[in-house]
PDB file of C-alpha atoms and ligand atoms in Angstrom:
ATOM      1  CA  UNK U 204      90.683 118.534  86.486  1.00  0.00           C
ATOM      2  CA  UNK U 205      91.586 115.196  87.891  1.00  0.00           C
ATOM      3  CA  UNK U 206      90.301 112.337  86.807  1.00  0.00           C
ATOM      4  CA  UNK U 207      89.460 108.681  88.597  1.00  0.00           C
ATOM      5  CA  UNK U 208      88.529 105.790  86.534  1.00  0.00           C
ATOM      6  CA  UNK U 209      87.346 102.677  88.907  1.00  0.00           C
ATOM      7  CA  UNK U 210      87.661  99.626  86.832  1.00  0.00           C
ATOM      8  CA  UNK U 211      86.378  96.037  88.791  1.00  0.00           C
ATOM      9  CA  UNK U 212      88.053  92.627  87.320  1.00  0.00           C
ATOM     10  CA  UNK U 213      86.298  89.324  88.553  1.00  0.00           C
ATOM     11  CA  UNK U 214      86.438  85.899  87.812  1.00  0.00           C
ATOM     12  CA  UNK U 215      83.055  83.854  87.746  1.00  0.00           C
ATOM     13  CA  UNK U 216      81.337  80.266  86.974  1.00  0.00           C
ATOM     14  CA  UNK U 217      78.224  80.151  84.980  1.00  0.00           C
ATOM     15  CA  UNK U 218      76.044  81.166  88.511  1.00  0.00           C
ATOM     16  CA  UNK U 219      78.253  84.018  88.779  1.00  0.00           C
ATOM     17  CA  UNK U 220      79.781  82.812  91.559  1.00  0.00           C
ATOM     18  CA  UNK U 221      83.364  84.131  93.035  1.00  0.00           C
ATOM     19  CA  UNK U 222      84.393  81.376  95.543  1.00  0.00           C
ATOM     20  CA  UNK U 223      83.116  78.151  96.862  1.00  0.00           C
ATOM     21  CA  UNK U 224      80.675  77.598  99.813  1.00  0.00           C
ATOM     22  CA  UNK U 225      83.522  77.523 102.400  1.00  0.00           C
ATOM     23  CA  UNK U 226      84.621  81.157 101.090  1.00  0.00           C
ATOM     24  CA  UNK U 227      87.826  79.339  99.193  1.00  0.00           C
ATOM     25  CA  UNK U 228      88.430  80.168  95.680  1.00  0.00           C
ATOM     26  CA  UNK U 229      88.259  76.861  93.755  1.00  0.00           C
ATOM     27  CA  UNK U 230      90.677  75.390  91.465  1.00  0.00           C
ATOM     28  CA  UNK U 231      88.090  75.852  88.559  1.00  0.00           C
ATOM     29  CA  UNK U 232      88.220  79.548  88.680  1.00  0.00           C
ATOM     30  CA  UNK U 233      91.991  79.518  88.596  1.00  0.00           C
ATOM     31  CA  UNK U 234      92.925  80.240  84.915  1.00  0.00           C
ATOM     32  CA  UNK U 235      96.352  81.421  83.700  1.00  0.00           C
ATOM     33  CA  UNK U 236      95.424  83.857  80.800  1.00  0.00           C
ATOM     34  CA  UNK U 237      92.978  85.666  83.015  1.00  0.00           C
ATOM     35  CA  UNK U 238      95.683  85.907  85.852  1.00  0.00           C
ATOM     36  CA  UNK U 239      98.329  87.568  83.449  1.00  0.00           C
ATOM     37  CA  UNK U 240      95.171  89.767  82.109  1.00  0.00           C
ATOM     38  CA  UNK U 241      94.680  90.604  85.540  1.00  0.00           C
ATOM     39  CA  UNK U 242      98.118  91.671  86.358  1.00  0.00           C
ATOM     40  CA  UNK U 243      98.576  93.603  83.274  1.00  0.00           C
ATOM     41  CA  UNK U 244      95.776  95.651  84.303  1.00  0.00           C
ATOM     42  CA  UNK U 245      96.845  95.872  87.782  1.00  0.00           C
ATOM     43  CA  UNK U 246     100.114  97.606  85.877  1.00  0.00           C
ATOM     44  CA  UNK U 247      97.890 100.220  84.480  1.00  0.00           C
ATOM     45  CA  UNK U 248      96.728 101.475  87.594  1.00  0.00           C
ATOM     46  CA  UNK U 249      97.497 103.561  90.324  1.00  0.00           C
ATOM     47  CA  UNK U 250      95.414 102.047  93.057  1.00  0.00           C
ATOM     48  CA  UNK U 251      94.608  98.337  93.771  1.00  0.00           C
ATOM     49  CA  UNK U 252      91.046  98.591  96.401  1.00  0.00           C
ATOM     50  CA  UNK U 253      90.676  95.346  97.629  1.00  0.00           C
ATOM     51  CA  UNK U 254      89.086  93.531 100.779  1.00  0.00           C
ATOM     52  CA  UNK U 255      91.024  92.370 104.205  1.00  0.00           C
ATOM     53  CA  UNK U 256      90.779  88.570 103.456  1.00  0.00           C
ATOM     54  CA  UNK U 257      92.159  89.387  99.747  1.00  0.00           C
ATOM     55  CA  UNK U 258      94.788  91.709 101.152  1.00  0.00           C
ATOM     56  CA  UNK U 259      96.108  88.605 103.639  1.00  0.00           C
ATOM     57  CA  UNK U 260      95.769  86.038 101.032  1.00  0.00           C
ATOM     58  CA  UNK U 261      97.977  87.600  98.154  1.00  0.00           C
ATOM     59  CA  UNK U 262     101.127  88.996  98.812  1.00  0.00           C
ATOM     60  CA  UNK U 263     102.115  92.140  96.979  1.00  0.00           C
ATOM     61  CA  UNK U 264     105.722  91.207  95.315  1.00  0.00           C
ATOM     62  CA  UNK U 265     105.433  93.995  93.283  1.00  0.00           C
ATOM     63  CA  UNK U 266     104.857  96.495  95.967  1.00  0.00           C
ATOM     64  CA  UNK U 267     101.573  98.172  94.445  1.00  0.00           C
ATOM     65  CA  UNK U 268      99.856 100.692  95.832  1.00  0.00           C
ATOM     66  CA  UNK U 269      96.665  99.003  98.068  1.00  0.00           C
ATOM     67  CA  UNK U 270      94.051 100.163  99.794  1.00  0.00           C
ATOM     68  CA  UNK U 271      92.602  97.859 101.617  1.00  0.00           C
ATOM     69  CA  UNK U 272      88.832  98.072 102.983  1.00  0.00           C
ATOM     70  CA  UNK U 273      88.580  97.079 107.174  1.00  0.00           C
ATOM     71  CA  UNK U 274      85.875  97.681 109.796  1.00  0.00           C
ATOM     72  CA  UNK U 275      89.483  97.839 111.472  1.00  0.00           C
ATOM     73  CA  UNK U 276      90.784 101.204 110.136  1.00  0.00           C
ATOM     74  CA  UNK U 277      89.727 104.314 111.563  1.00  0.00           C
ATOM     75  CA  UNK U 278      88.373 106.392 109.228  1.00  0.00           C
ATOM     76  CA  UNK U 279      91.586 106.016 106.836  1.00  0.00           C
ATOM     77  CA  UNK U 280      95.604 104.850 107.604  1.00  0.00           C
ATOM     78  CA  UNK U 281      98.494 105.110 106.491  1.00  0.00           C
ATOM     79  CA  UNK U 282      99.769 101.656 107.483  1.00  0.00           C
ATOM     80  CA  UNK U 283     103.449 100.218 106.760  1.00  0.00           C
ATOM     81  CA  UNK U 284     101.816  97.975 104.022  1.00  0.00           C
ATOM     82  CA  UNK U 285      98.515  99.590 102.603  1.00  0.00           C
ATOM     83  CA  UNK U 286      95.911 102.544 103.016  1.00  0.00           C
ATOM     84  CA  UNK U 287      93.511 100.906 105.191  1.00  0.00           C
ATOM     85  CA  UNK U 288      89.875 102.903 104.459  1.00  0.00           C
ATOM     86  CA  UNK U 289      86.397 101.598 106.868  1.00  0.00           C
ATOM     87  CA  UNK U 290      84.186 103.460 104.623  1.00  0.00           C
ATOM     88  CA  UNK U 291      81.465 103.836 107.636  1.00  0.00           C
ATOM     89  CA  UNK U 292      83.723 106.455 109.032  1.00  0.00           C
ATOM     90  CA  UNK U 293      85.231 108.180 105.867  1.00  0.00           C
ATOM     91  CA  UNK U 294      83.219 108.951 102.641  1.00  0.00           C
ATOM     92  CA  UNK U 295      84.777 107.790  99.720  1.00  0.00           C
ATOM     93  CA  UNK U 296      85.201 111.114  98.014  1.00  0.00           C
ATOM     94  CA  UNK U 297      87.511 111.897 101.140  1.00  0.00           C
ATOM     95  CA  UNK U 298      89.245 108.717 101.348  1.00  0.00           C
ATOM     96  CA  UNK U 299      90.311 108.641  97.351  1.00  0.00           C
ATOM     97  CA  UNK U 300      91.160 112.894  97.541  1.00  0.00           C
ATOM     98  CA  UNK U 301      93.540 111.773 100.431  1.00  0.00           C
ATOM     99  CA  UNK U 302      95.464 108.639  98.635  1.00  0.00           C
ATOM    100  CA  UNK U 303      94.893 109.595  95.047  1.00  0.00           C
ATOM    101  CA  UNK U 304      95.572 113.829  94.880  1.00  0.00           C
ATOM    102  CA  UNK U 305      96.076 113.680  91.179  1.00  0.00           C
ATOM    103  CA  UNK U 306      93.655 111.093  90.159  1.00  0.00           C
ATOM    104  CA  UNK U 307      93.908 108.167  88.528  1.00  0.00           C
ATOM    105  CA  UNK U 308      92.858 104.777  87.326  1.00  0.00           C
ATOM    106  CA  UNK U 309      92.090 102.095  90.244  1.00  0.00           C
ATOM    107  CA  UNK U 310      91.552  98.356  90.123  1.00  0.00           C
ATOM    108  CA  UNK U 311      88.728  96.817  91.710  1.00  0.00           C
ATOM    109  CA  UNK U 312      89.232  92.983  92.728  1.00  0.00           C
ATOM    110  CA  UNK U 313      86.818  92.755  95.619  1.00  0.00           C
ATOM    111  CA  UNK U 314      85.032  90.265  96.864  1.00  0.00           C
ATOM    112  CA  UNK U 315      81.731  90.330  96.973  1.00  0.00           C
ATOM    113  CA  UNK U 316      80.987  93.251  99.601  1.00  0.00           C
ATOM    114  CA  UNK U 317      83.620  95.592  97.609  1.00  0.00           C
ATOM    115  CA  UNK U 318      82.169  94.716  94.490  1.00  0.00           C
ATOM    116  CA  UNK U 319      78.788  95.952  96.102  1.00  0.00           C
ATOM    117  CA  UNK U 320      80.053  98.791  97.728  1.00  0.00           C
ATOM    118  CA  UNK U 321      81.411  99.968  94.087  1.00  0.00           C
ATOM    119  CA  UNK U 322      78.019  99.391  92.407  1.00  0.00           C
ATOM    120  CA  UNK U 323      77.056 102.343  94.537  1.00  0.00           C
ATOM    121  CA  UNK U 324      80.511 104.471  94.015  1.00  0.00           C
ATOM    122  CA  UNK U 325      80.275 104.047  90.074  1.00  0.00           C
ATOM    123  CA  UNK U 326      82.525 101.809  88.015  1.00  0.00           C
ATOM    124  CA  UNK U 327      83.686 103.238  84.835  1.00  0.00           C
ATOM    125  CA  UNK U 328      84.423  99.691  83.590  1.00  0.00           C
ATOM    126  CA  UNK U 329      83.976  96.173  84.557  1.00  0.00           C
ATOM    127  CA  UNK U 330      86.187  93.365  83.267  1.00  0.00           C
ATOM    128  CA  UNK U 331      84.221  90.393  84.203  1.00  0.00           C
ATOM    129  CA  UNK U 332      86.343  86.735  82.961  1.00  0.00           C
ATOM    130  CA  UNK U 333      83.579  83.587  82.708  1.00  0.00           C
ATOM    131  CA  UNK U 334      84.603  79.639  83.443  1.00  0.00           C
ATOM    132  CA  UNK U 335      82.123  78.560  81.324  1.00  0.00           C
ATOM    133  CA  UNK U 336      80.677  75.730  81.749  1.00  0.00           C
ATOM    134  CA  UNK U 337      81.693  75.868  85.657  1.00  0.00           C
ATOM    135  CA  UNK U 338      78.799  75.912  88.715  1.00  0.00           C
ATOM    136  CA  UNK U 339      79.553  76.662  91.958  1.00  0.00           C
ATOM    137  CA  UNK U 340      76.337  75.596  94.123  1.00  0.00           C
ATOM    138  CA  UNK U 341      76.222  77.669  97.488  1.00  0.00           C
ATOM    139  CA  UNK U 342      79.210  79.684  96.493  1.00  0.00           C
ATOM    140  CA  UNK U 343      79.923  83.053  97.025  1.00  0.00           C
ATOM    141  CA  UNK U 344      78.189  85.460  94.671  1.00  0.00           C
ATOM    142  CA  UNK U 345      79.710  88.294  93.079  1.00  0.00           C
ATOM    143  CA  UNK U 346      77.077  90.628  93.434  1.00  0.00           C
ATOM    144  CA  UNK U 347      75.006  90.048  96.604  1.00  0.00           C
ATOM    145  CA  UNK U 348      71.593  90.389  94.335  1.00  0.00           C
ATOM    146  CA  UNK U 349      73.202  87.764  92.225  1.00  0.00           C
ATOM    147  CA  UNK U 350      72.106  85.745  95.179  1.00  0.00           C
ATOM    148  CA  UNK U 351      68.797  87.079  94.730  1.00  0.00           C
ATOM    149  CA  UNK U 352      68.623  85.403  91.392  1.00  0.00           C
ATOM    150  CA  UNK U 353      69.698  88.375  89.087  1.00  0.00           C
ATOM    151  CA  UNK U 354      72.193  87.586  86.432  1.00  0.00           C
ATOM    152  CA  UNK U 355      75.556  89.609  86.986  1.00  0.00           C
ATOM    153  CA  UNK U 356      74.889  91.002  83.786  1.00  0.00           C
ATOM    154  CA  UNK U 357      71.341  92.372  84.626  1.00  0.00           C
ATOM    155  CA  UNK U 358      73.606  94.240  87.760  1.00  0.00           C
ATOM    156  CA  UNK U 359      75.818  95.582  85.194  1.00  0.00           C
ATOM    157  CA  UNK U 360      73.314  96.897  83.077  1.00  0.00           C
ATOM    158  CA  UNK U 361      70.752  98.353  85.471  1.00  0.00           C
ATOM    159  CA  UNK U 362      74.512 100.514  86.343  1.00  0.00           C
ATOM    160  CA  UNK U 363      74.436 101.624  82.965  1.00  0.00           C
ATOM    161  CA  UNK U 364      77.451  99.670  81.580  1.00  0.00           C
ATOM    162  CA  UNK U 365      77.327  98.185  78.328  1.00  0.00           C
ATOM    163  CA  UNK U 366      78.753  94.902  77.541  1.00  0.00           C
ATOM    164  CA  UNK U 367      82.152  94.723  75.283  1.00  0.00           C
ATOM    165  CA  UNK U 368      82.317  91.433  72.601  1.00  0.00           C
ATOM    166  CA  UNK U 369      82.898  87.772  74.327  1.00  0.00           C
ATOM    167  CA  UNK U 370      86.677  87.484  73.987  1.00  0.00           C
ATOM    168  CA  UNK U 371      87.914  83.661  74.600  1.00  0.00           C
ATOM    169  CA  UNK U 372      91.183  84.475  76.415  1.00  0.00           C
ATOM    170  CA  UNK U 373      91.248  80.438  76.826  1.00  0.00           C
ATOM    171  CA  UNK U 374      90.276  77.554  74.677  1.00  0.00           C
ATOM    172  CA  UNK U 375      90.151  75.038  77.237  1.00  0.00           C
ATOM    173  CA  UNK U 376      87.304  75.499  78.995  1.00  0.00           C
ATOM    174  CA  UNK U 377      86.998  77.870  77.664  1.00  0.00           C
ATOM    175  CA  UNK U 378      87.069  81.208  79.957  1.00  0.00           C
ATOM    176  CA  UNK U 379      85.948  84.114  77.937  1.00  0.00           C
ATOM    177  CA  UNK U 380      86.003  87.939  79.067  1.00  0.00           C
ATOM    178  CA  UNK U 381      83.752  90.535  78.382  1.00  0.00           C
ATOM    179  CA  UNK U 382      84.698  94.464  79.485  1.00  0.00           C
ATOM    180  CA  UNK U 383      81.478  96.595  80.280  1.00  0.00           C
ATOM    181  CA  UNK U 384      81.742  99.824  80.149  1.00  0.00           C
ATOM    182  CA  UNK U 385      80.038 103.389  81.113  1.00  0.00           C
TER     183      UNK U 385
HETATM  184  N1  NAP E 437      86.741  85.085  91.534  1.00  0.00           N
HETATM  185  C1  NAP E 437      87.120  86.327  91.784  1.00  0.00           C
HETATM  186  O1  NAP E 437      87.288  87.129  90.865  1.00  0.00           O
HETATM  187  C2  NAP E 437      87.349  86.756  93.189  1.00  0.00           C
HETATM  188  C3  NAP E 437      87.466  88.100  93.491  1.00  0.00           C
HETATM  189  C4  NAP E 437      87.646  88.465  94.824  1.00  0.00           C
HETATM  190  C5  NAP E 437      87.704  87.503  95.799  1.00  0.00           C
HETATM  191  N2  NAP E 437      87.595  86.213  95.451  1.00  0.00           N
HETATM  192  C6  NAP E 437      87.598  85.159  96.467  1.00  0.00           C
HETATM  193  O2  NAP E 437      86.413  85.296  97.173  1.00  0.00           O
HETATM  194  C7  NAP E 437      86.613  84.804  98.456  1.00  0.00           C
HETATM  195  C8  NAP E 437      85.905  85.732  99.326  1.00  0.00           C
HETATM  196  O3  NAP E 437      86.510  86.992  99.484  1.00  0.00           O
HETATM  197  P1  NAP E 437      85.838  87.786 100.621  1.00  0.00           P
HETATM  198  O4  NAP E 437      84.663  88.532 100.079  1.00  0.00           O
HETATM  199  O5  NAP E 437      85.564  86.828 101.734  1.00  0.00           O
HETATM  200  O6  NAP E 437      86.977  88.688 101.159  1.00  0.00           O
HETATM  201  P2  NAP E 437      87.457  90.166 100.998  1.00  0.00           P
HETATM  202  O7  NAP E 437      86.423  91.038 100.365  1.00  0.00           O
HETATM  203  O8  NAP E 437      88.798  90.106 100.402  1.00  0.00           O
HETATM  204  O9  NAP E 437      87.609  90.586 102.514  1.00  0.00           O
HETATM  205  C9  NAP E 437      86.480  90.728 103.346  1.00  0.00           C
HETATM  206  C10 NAP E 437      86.852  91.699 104.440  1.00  0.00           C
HETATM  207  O10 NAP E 437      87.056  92.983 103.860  1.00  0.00           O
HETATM  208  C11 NAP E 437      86.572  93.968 104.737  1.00  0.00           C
HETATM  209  N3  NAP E 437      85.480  94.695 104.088  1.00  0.00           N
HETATM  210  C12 NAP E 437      84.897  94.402 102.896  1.00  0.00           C
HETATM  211  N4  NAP E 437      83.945  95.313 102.624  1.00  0.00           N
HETATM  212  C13 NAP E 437      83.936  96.187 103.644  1.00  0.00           C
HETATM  213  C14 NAP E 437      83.185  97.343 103.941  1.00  0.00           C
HETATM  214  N5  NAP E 437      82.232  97.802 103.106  1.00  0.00           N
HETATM  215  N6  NAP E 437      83.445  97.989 105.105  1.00  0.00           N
HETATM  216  C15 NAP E 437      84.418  97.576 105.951  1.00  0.00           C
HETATM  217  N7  NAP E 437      85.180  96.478 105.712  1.00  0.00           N
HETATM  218  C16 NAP E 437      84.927  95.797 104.578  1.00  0.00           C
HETATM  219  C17 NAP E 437      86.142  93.271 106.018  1.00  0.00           C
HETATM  220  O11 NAP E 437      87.317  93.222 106.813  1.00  0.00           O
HETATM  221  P3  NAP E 437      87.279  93.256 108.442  1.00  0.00           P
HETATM  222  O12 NAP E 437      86.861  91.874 108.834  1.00  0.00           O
HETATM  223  O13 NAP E 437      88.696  93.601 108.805  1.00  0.00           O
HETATM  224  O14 NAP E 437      86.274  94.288 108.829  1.00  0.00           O
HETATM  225  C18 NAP E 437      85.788  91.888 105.492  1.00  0.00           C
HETATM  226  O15 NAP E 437      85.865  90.883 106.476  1.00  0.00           O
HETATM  227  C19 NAP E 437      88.098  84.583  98.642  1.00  0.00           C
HETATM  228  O16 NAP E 437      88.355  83.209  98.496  1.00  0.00           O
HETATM  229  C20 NAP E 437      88.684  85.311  97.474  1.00  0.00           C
HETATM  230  O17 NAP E 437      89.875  84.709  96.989  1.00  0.00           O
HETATM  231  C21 NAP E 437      87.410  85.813  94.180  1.00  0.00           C
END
């Protein structure tokens, strides 16, 4: 039987916030250990799902496979650079059958409407790196009830994932990770 394993990977401050009030990702949720985390993961896995804005904003040297979640895409395409899935006009079940036949483990990195969209799919795991000590006021949450005032944790939980230890991946700082998990 094949097998998918959907595993999201997010940066956040304190506020669990992904990106400043303009929609930029700040400088203080830039952090070298969690970007070569990160891309060791992305090496694990077979799929990288990510948003439009992502998709334009980091170019993909190594040629991974994307798909790559548009309003734009018709159902789901086979473009020169990516899958391109609008998942009002093609379930998910369909979409992943179609680019995945054999299964496989896929990397979440959103933003915030992906990571939403994937509370509802199911994440097997969720790799979520924390700036402590960081605020972002008015920036972009990771969850969107996060902006409701729930705790990204509280999200995680009520999914029925189940924190991992606090792992400092960076003194300075520091940033810590913690992996929840089904
Ligand atoms: N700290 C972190 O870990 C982290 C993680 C991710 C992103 N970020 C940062 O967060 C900022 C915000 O990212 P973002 O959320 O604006 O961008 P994004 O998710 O990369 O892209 C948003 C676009 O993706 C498409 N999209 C997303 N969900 C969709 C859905 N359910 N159905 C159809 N299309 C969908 C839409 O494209 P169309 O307009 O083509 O319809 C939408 O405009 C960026 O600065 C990014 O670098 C940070």
């Amino acid at each position: 039987m094949k097998t998918i394993e959907i595993h999201g990977y997010a940066i956040v401050s304190d506020d669990d916030r992904i990106a400043d009030a303009s929609g930029a990702t700040p400088d203080s949720l830039r952090n070298d250990a969690d970007w070569a985390y990160f891309q060791a993961e992305l090496d694990r896995s077979a799929l990288t799902v990510l948003g439009r804005l992502g998709h334009e904003a980091n170019r993909n040297p190594k040629r991974r496979l994307r798909m790559v979640l548009s309003s734009s895409a018709l159902g789901l395409e086979r473009r020169e650079d990516a899958w391109w899935w609008n998942p009002a006009m093609m379930s998910w079940a369909d979409a992943i059958d179609a680019v995945l036949p054999e299964g496989g483990r896929i990397a979440v990195p959103g933003g915030r409407r992906v990571f939403d969209l994937f509370l509802d799919i199911g994440y097997d795991a969720f790799h979520l790196t924390r700036a402590e000590g960081v605020r972002i006021p008015r920036g972009v949450a990771l969850f969107s009830a996060c902006e409701r005032g729930e705790a990204a944790e509280e999200v995680l939980a009520k999914r029925g994932l189940n924190s991992g230890p606090r792992q400092v991946i960076d003194e300075s700082g520091p940033v810590s990770l913690r992996v929840w998990r089904r």
